[in-house]
Amino acid sequence: MRWSQLLFSQGFGTRRDCEALIHGGFVEHQGALVEHDEIVMAHDDLPFRVEGRDWVYRTQALLMLNKPAGYECSQRPSAWPGVLTLLPPPLRTRSKGGVQPIGRLDQDTTGLLLLTDDGALIHRVTHPKHHVPKVYEVQTAEPVTEAQLARLRAGVVLNDDPQPVRAAACEATAERALRLTLTEGKYHQVKRMVAAVGNHVNGLHRSAFGSLTLDPEALPPGRWRWLSAEERSALLHRP
Ligand code: URA
């Protein structure tokens, strides 16, 4: 493809904007200016610079964000800024449609959020039949009891569905903290499950999604990174 097509696919504006970036001397590759709209062999991880900022080509975008509190995952955030504002603008204007969160975390929930522009991948990973486990670290208002843990494992009925929902795994991690693994993603599921057993969520953090875990030292709150090809395939082809 041509450089202008490559830039367009990665979200750097209209075809005309992308040509203007090239002719204005704002695009570099391997330390040299891209002076003409020449053909380039695009492949994942091909590095380039636009207006002094390093970038890599990705056929499809798949990334992880360490979501801070105070950001909404909805497409049209109302009360709080949207999570997409934490990402570089080109990720929101990629030619296939910008990235969107894979499932949602509440405004006050922190931790691992995946985003992609690949609709099939979203469907694959969020469909309940695939049982992709998500791990939540929960701070509770009241001490966690064995009876509460047993009920979370056995299943609790939430108000919108007569079918009980159960934790795939559940353990106390401190007097007022527990680790809960869920394989579905119902609205406010953790908060509603914990309320249903007579406790209350004071803090919620997602630490793992499928095969991926969040390393907050490597990726502090508010930061994002691309997933590697290996991470992508481990997410899609779970045992
Ligand atoms: N469950 C909740 O209650 N909130 C979240 O953000 C995620 C899971």
mmCIF file of C-alpha atoms and ligand atoms in Angstrom:
data_model
loop_
_atom_site.group_PDB
_atom_site.id
_atom_site.type_symbol
_atom_site.label_atom_id
_atom_site.label_comp_id
_atom_site.label_asym_id
_atom_site.label_seq_id
_atom_site.Cartn_x
_atom_site.Cartn_y
_atom_site.Cartn_z
ATOM 1 C CA MET A 1 0.000 0.000 0.000
ATOM 2 C CA ARG A 2 1.004 3.636 -0.253
ATOM 3 C CA TRP A 3 2.113 5.607 2.791
ATOM 4 C CA SER A 4 -1.013 7.774 2.618
ATOM 5 C CA GLN A 5 -3.174 4.612 2.721
ATOM 6 C CA LEU A 6 -1.166 3.251 5.628
ATOM 7 C CA LEU A 7 -1.547 6.492 7.593
ATOM 8 C CA PHE A 8 -5.250 6.644 6.748
ATOM 9 C CA SER A 9 -5.791 3.074 7.995
ATOM 10 C CA GLN A 10 -4.070 3.939 11.289
ATOM 11 C CA GLY A 11 -6.298 6.940 11.954
ATOM 12 C CA PHE A 12 -4.176 9.908 10.902
ATOM 13 C CA GLY A 13 -7.027 11.738 9.165
ATOM 14 C CA THR A 14 -8.547 11.729 5.707
ATOM 15 C CA ARG A 15 -6.542 10.540 2.697
ATOM 16 C CA ARG A 16 -5.916 14.190 1.910
ATOM 17 C CA ASP A 17 -4.746 14.898 5.494
ATOM 18 C CA CYS A 18 -2.371 11.935 5.245
ATOM 19 C CA GLU A 19 -0.923 13.122 1.930
ATOM 20 C CA ALA A 20 -0.434 16.549 3.507
ATOM 21 C CA LEU A 21 1.448 14.975 6.431
ATOM 22 C CA ILE A 22 3.809 13.286 3.964
ATOM 23 C CA HIS A 23 4.345 16.326 1.765
ATOM 24 C CA GLY A 24 4.754 18.543 4.817
ATOM 25 C CA GLY A 25 7.692 16.408 5.983
ATOM 26 C CA PHE A 26 5.958 15.080 9.088
ATOM 27 C CA VAL A 27 6.377 11.361 8.410
ATOM 28 C CA GLU A 28 9.590 9.394 9.038
ATOM 29 C CA HIS A 29 10.567 5.785 8.597
ATOM 30 C CA GLN A 30 13.865 4.222 9.708
ATOM 31 C CA GLY A 31 15.312 7.626 10.495
ATOM 32 C CA ALA A 32 14.573 9.090 7.037
ATOM 33 C CA LEU A 33 11.801 11.391 5.882
ATOM 34 C CA VAL A 34 9.081 9.801 3.773
ATOM 35 C CA GLU A 35 9.182 12.418 1.026
ATOM 36 C CA HIS A 36 6.793 10.905 -1.512
ATOM 37 C CA ASP A 37 3.634 8.886 -1.254
ATOM 38 C CA GLU A 38 5.514 5.749 -2.225
ATOM 39 C CA ILE A 39 4.587 2.081 -1.772
ATOM 40 C CA VAL A 40 5.442 0.527 1.580
ATOM 41 C CA MET A 41 5.218 -3.140 2.606
ATOM 42 C CA ALA A 42 2.894 -2.785 5.572
ATOM 43 C CA HIS A 43 3.158 -5.426 8.270
ATOM 44 C CA ASP A 44 2.335 -5.523 11.961
ATOM 45 C CA ASP A 45 4.860 -3.637 14.099
ATOM 46 C CA LEU A 46 6.280 -1.667 11.136
ATOM 47 C CA PRO A 47 7.653 1.389 12.939
ATOM 48 C CA PHE A 48 7.202 4.973 11.737
ATOM 49 C CA ARG A 49 7.028 8.479 13.154
ATOM 50 C CA VAL A 50 4.346 11.088 12.628
ATOM 51 C CA GLU A 51 4.999 14.634 13.811
ATOM 52 C CA GLY A 52 7.849 13.345 15.957
ATOM 53 C CA ARG A 53 5.783 10.658 17.671
ATOM 54 C CA ASP A 54 6.725 6.973 17.381
ATOM 55 C CA TRP A 55 4.028 4.673 16.110
ATOM 56 C CA VAL A 56 3.680 1.115 14.803
ATOM 57 C CA TYR A 57 1.399 -0.235 12.104
ATOM 58 C CA ARG A 58 -1.279 -2.685 13.235
ATOM 59 C CA THR A 59 -3.701 -4.364 10.834
ATOM 60 C CA GLN A 60 -6.099 -4.600 13.727
ATOM 61 C CA ALA A 61 -5.833 -2.733 16.977
ATOM 62 C CA LEU A 62 -5.846 -4.692 20.240
ATOM 63 C CA LEU A 63 -4.550 -3.061 23.376
ATOM 64 C CA MET A 64 -4.797 -3.072 27.132
ATOM 65 C CA LEU A 65 -5.436 -0.038 29.294
ATOM 66 C CA ASN A 66 -4.996 0.242 33.041
ATOM 67 C CA LYS A 67 -8.268 2.053 33.631
ATOM 68 C CA PRO A 68 -8.196 4.630 36.402
ATOM 69 C CA ALA A 69 -11.315 5.525 38.416
ATOM 70 C CA GLY A 70 -13.336 8.455 37.121
ATOM 71 C CA TYR A 71 -13.666 7.345 33.471
ATOM 72 C CA GLU A 72 -16.699 5.896 31.712
ATOM 73 C CA CYS A 73 -16.572 3.045 29.197
ATOM 74 C CA SER A 74 -19.792 4.024 27.406
ATOM 75 C CA GLN A 75 -19.720 5.253 23.798
ATOM 76 C CA ARG A 76 -21.379 8.491 24.832
ATOM 77 C CA PRO A 77 -20.023 9.313 28.275
ATOM 78 C CA SER A 78 -22.184 11.757 30.200
ATOM 79 C CA ALA A 79 -21.007 12.471 33.725
ATOM 80 C CA TRP A 80 -17.323 11.485 33.448
ATOM 81 C CA PRO A 81 -14.712 11.597 30.694
ATOM 82 C CA GLY A 82 -14.653 8.562 28.411
ATOM 83 C CA VAL A 83 -11.832 5.996 28.554
ATOM 84 C CA LEU A 84 -11.032 6.754 24.919
ATOM 85 C CA THR A 85 -9.750 10.184 25.971
ATOM 86 C CA LEU A 86 -6.831 8.311 27.593
ATOM 87 C CA LEU A 87 -5.666 7.050 24.176
ATOM 88 C CA PRO A 88 -3.866 8.842 21.343
ATOM 89 C CA PRO A 89 -6.445 10.330 18.926
ATOM 90 C CA PRO A 90 -5.501 8.106 15.920
ATOM 91 C CA LEU A 91 -6.748 5.047 17.833
ATOM 92 C CA ARG A 92 -10.194 6.621 17.851
ATOM 93 C CA THR A 93 -10.255 7.419 14.136
ATOM 94 C CA ARG A 94 -8.835 4.290 12.529
ATOM 95 C CA SER A 95 -10.320 3.634 9.119
ATOM 96 C CA LYS A 96 -12.125 0.465 10.273
ATOM 97 C CA GLY A 97 -13.768 2.464 13.055
ATOM 98 C CA GLY A 98 -11.971 3.446 16.206
ATOM 99 C CA VAL A 99 -11.199 1.123 19.071
ATOM 100 C CA GLN A 100 -13.887 0.358 21.633
ATOM 101 C CA PRO A 101 -13.793 -1.393 24.996
ATOM 102 C CA ILE A 102 -14.276 -5.170 25.112
ATOM 103 C CA GLY A 103 -17.000 -5.215 27.753
ATOM 104 C CA ARG A 104 -17.300 -2.426 30.275
ATOM 105 C CA LEU A 105 -15.983 -1.447 33.648
ATOM 106 C CA ASP A 106 -17.947 0.938 35.854
ATOM 107 C CA GLN A 107 -16.769 4.493 36.253
ATOM 108 C CA ASP A 108 -15.338 3.741 39.707
ATOM 109 C CA THR A 109 -13.800 0.348 38.748
ATOM 110 C CA THR A 110 -10.076 0.287 37.988
ATOM 111 C CA GLY A 111 -7.809 -2.139 36.172
ATOM 112 C CA LEU A 112 -7.511 -4.213 33.056
ATOM 113 C CA LEU A 113 -9.598 -3.041 30.123
ATOM 114 C CA LEU A 114 -9.069 -4.392 26.608
ATOM 115 C CA LEU A 115 -9.912 -2.299 23.559
ATOM 116 C CA THR A 116 -10.026 -3.213 19.892
ATOM 117 C CA ASP A 117 -11.387 -2.225 16.476
ATOM 118 C CA ASP A 118 -12.048 -5.903 15.678
ATOM 119 C CA GLY A 119 -15.784 -6.587 16.056
ATOM 120 C CA ALA A 120 -15.391 -10.356 15.608
ATOM 121 C CA LEU A 121 -12.847 -10.452 18.418
ATOM 122 C CA ILE A 122 -15.211 -8.544 20.740
ATOM 123 C CA HIS A 123 -17.934 -11.054 20.014
ATOM 124 C CA ARG A 124 -15.576 -14.015 20.479
ATOM 125 C CA VAL A 125 -14.237 -12.829 23.815
ATOM 126 C CA THR A 126 -17.457 -11.514 25.377
ATOM 127 C CA HIS A 127 -19.891 -14.226 24.329
ATOM 128 C CA PRO A 128 -20.956 -16.087 27.512
ATOM 129 C CA LYS A 129 -20.557 -19.498 25.843
ATOM 130 C CA HIS A 130 -16.786 -19.018 25.725
ATOM 131 C CA HIS A 131 -16.570 -18.584 29.518
ATOM 132 C CA VAL A 132 -13.565 -16.254 29.433
ATOM 133 C CA PRO A 133 -12.620 -15.790 33.106
ATOM 134 C CA LYS A 134 -12.259 -12.295 34.530
ATOM 135 C CA VAL A 135 -10.618 -11.823 37.930
ATOM 136 C CA TYR A 136 -11.744 -9.025 40.259
ATOM 137 C CA GLU A 137 -10.113 -7.799 43.457
ATOM 138 C CA VAL A 138 -12.935 -6.595 45.674
ATOM 139 C CA GLN A 139 -12.725 -4.359 48.756
ATOM 140 C CA THR A 140 -15.762 -4.872 50.950
ATOM 141 C CA ALA A 141 -17.464 -2.683 53.543
ATOM 142 C CA GLU A 142 -17.991 -5.565 55.991
ATOM 143 C CA PRO A 143 -15.719 -8.482 56.917
ATOM 144 C CA VAL A 144 -15.936 -11.355 54.418
ATOM 145 C CA THR A 145 -17.454 -14.481 55.952
ATOM 146 C CA GLU A 146 -17.197 -18.147 54.931
ATOM 147 C CA ALA A 147 -20.979 -18.159 54.484
ATOM 148 C CA GLN A 148 -20.724 -15.281 51.965
ATOM 149 C CA LEU A 149 -17.969 -17.053 50.030
ATOM 150 C CA ALA A 150 -19.986 -20.272 49.961
ATOM 151 C CA ARG A 151 -23.050 -18.452 48.609
ATOM 152 C CA LEU A 152 -21.016 -16.673 45.923
ATOM 153 C CA ARG A 153 -19.642 -20.048 44.805
ATOM 154 C CA ALA A 154 -23.026 -21.770 44.949
ATOM 155 C CA GLY A 155 -24.773 -19.002 43.005
ATOM 156 C CA VAL A 156 -26.981 -16.036 43.818
ATOM 157 C CA VAL A 157 -30.112 -14.815 42.068
ATOM 158 C CA LEU A 158 -29.951 -11.238 40.778
ATOM 159 C CA ASN A 159 -33.060 -9.183 40.206
ATOM 160 C CA ASP A 160 -33.015 -9.286 36.373
ATOM 161 C CA ASP A 161 -32.691 -13.050 35.879
ATOM 162 C CA PRO A 162 -34.128 -16.073 37.724
ATOM 163 C CA GLN A 163 -31.016 -18.126 36.781
ATOM 164 C CA PRO A 164 -28.449 -17.944 39.589
ATOM 165 C CA VAL A 165 -25.021 -16.539 38.760
ATOM 166 C CA ARG A 166 -22.040 -18.069 40.450
ATOM 167 C CA ALA A 167 -18.407 -17.211 40.932
ATOM 168 C CA ALA A 168 -16.113 -19.609 39.057
ATOM 169 C CA ALA A 169 -13.711 -19.060 41.969
ATOM 170 C CA CYS A 170 -13.883 -17.007 45.106
ATOM 171 C CA GLU A 171 -11.520 -16.551 48.068
ATOM 172 C CA ALA A 172 -10.965 -14.080 50.875
ATOM 173 C CA THR A 173 -7.677 -12.167 50.470
ATOM 174 C CA ALA A 174 -7.980 -10.024 53.630
ATOM 175 C CA GLU A 175 -10.571 -9.415 56.330
ATOM 176 C CA ARG A 176 -12.490 -7.056 54.022
ATOM 177 C CA ALA A 177 -11.263 -8.177 50.616
ATOM 178 C CA LEU A 178 -11.974 -11.017 48.248
ATOM 179 C CA ARG A 179 -10.898 -12.249 44.834
ATOM 180 C CA LEU A 180 -13.737 -13.247 42.547
ATOM 181 C CA THR A 181 -13.522 -14.952 39.155
ATOM 182 C CA LEU A 182 -16.480 -14.552 36.818
ATOM 183 C CA THR A 183 -17.049 -16.037 33.396
ATOM 184 C CA GLU A 184 -20.002 -13.833 32.427
ATOM 185 C CA GLY A 185 -20.276 -10.083 32.299
ATOM 186 C CA LYS A 186 -23.667 -8.936 33.517
ATOM 187 C CA TYR A 187 -24.367 -5.329 34.377
ATOM 188 C CA HIS A 188 -22.732 -4.409 37.739
ATOM 189 C CA GLN A 189 -22.328 -8.136 38.306
ATOM 190 C CA VAL A 190 -19.718 -8.087 41.065
ATOM 191 C CA LYS A 191 -21.431 -5.301 42.992
ATOM 192 C CA ARG A 192 -24.812 -6.990 42.734
ATOM 193 C CA MET A 193 -23.480 -10.436 43.683
ATOM 194 C CA VAL A 194 -21.666 -9.077 46.722
ATOM 195 C CA ALA A 195 -24.786 -7.105 47.744
ATOM 196 C CA ALA A 196 -26.900 -10.257 47.312
ATOM 197 C CA VAL A 197 -24.845 -12.054 49.979
ATOM 198 C CA GLY A 198 -25.206 -9.176 52.426
ATOM 199 C CA ASN A 199 -21.957 -7.253 51.935
ATOM 200 C CA HIS A 200 -21.099 -4.132 49.923
ATOM 201 C CA VAL A 201 -18.365 -3.319 47.374
ATOM 202 C CA ASN A 202 -16.217 -0.359 48.452
ATOM 203 C CA GLY A 203 -13.568 -0.807 45.763
ATOM 204 C CA LEU A 204 -13.285 -2.896 42.603
ATOM 205 C CA HIS A 205 -10.254 -3.648 40.455
ATOM 206 C CA ARG A 206 -9.952 -6.098 37.535
ATOM 207 C CA SER A 207 -6.590 -7.839 37.611
ATOM 208 C CA ALA A 208 -6.979 -10.428 34.834
ATOM 209 C CA PHE A 209 -8.937 -11.058 31.668
ATOM 210 C CA GLY A 210 -8.599 -14.531 30.151
ATOM 211 C CA SER A 211 -4.910 -15.307 29.834
ATOM 212 C CA LEU A 212 -3.898 -11.673 30.393
ATOM 213 C CA THR A 213 -2.918 -10.205 33.732
ATOM 214 C CA LEU A 214 -2.329 -6.569 34.533
ATOM 215 C CA ASP A 215 1.105 -5.623 35.834
ATOM 216 C CA PRO A 216 0.496 -2.198 37.419
ATOM 217 C CA GLU A 217 4.245 -1.543 37.761
ATOM 218 C CA ALA A 218 4.795 -1.938 34.036
ATOM 219 C CA LEU A 219 1.490 -0.261 33.157
ATOM 220 C CA PRO A 220 0.477 2.375 35.719
ATOM 221 C CA PRO A 221 -3.123 3.687 35.887
ATOM 222 C CA GLY A 222 -4.070 5.644 32.776
ATOM 223 C CA ARG A 223 -1.406 4.009 30.556
ATOM 224 C CA TRP A 224 -2.004 1.650 27.635
ATOM 225 C CA ARG A 225 0.037 -0.769 25.515
ATOM 226 C CA TRP A 226 -0.449 -2.932 22.427
ATOM 227 C CA LEU A 227 -0.967 -6.641 22.986
ATOM 228 C CA SER A 228 1.645 -8.846 21.344
ATOM 229 C CA ALA A 229 0.702 -11.421 18.687
ATOM 230 C CA GLU A 230 1.265 -14.159 21.313
ATOM 231 C CA GLU A 231 -1.041 -12.447 23.798
ATOM 232 C CA ARG A 232 -3.695 -12.069 21.121
ATOM 233 C CA SER A 233 -3.588 -15.713 20.153
ATOM 234 C CA ALA A 234 -3.563 -16.874 23.803
ATOM 235 C CA LEU A 235 -6.691 -14.776 24.382
ATOM 236 C CA LEU A 236 -8.457 -16.277 21.374
ATOM 237 C CA HIS A 237 -7.340 -19.873 21.644
ATOM 238 C CA ARG A 238 -7.784 -20.724 25.257
ATOM 239 C CA PRO A 239 -7.545 -24.394 26.188
HETATM 240 N N1 URA B 1 -18.831 -5.893 38.047
HETATM 241 C C1 URA B 1 -19.236 -4.682 38.521
HETATM 242 O O1 URA B 1 -20.092 -4.590 39.379
HETATM 243 N N2 URA B 1 -18.618 -3.591 38.027
HETATM 244 C C2 URA B 1 -17.632 -3.635 37.102
HETATM 245 O O2 URA B 1 -17.101 -2.601 36.707
HETATM 246 C C3 URA B 1 -17.240 -4.907 36.620
HETATM 247 C C4 URA B 1 -17.855 -6.021 37.111
#
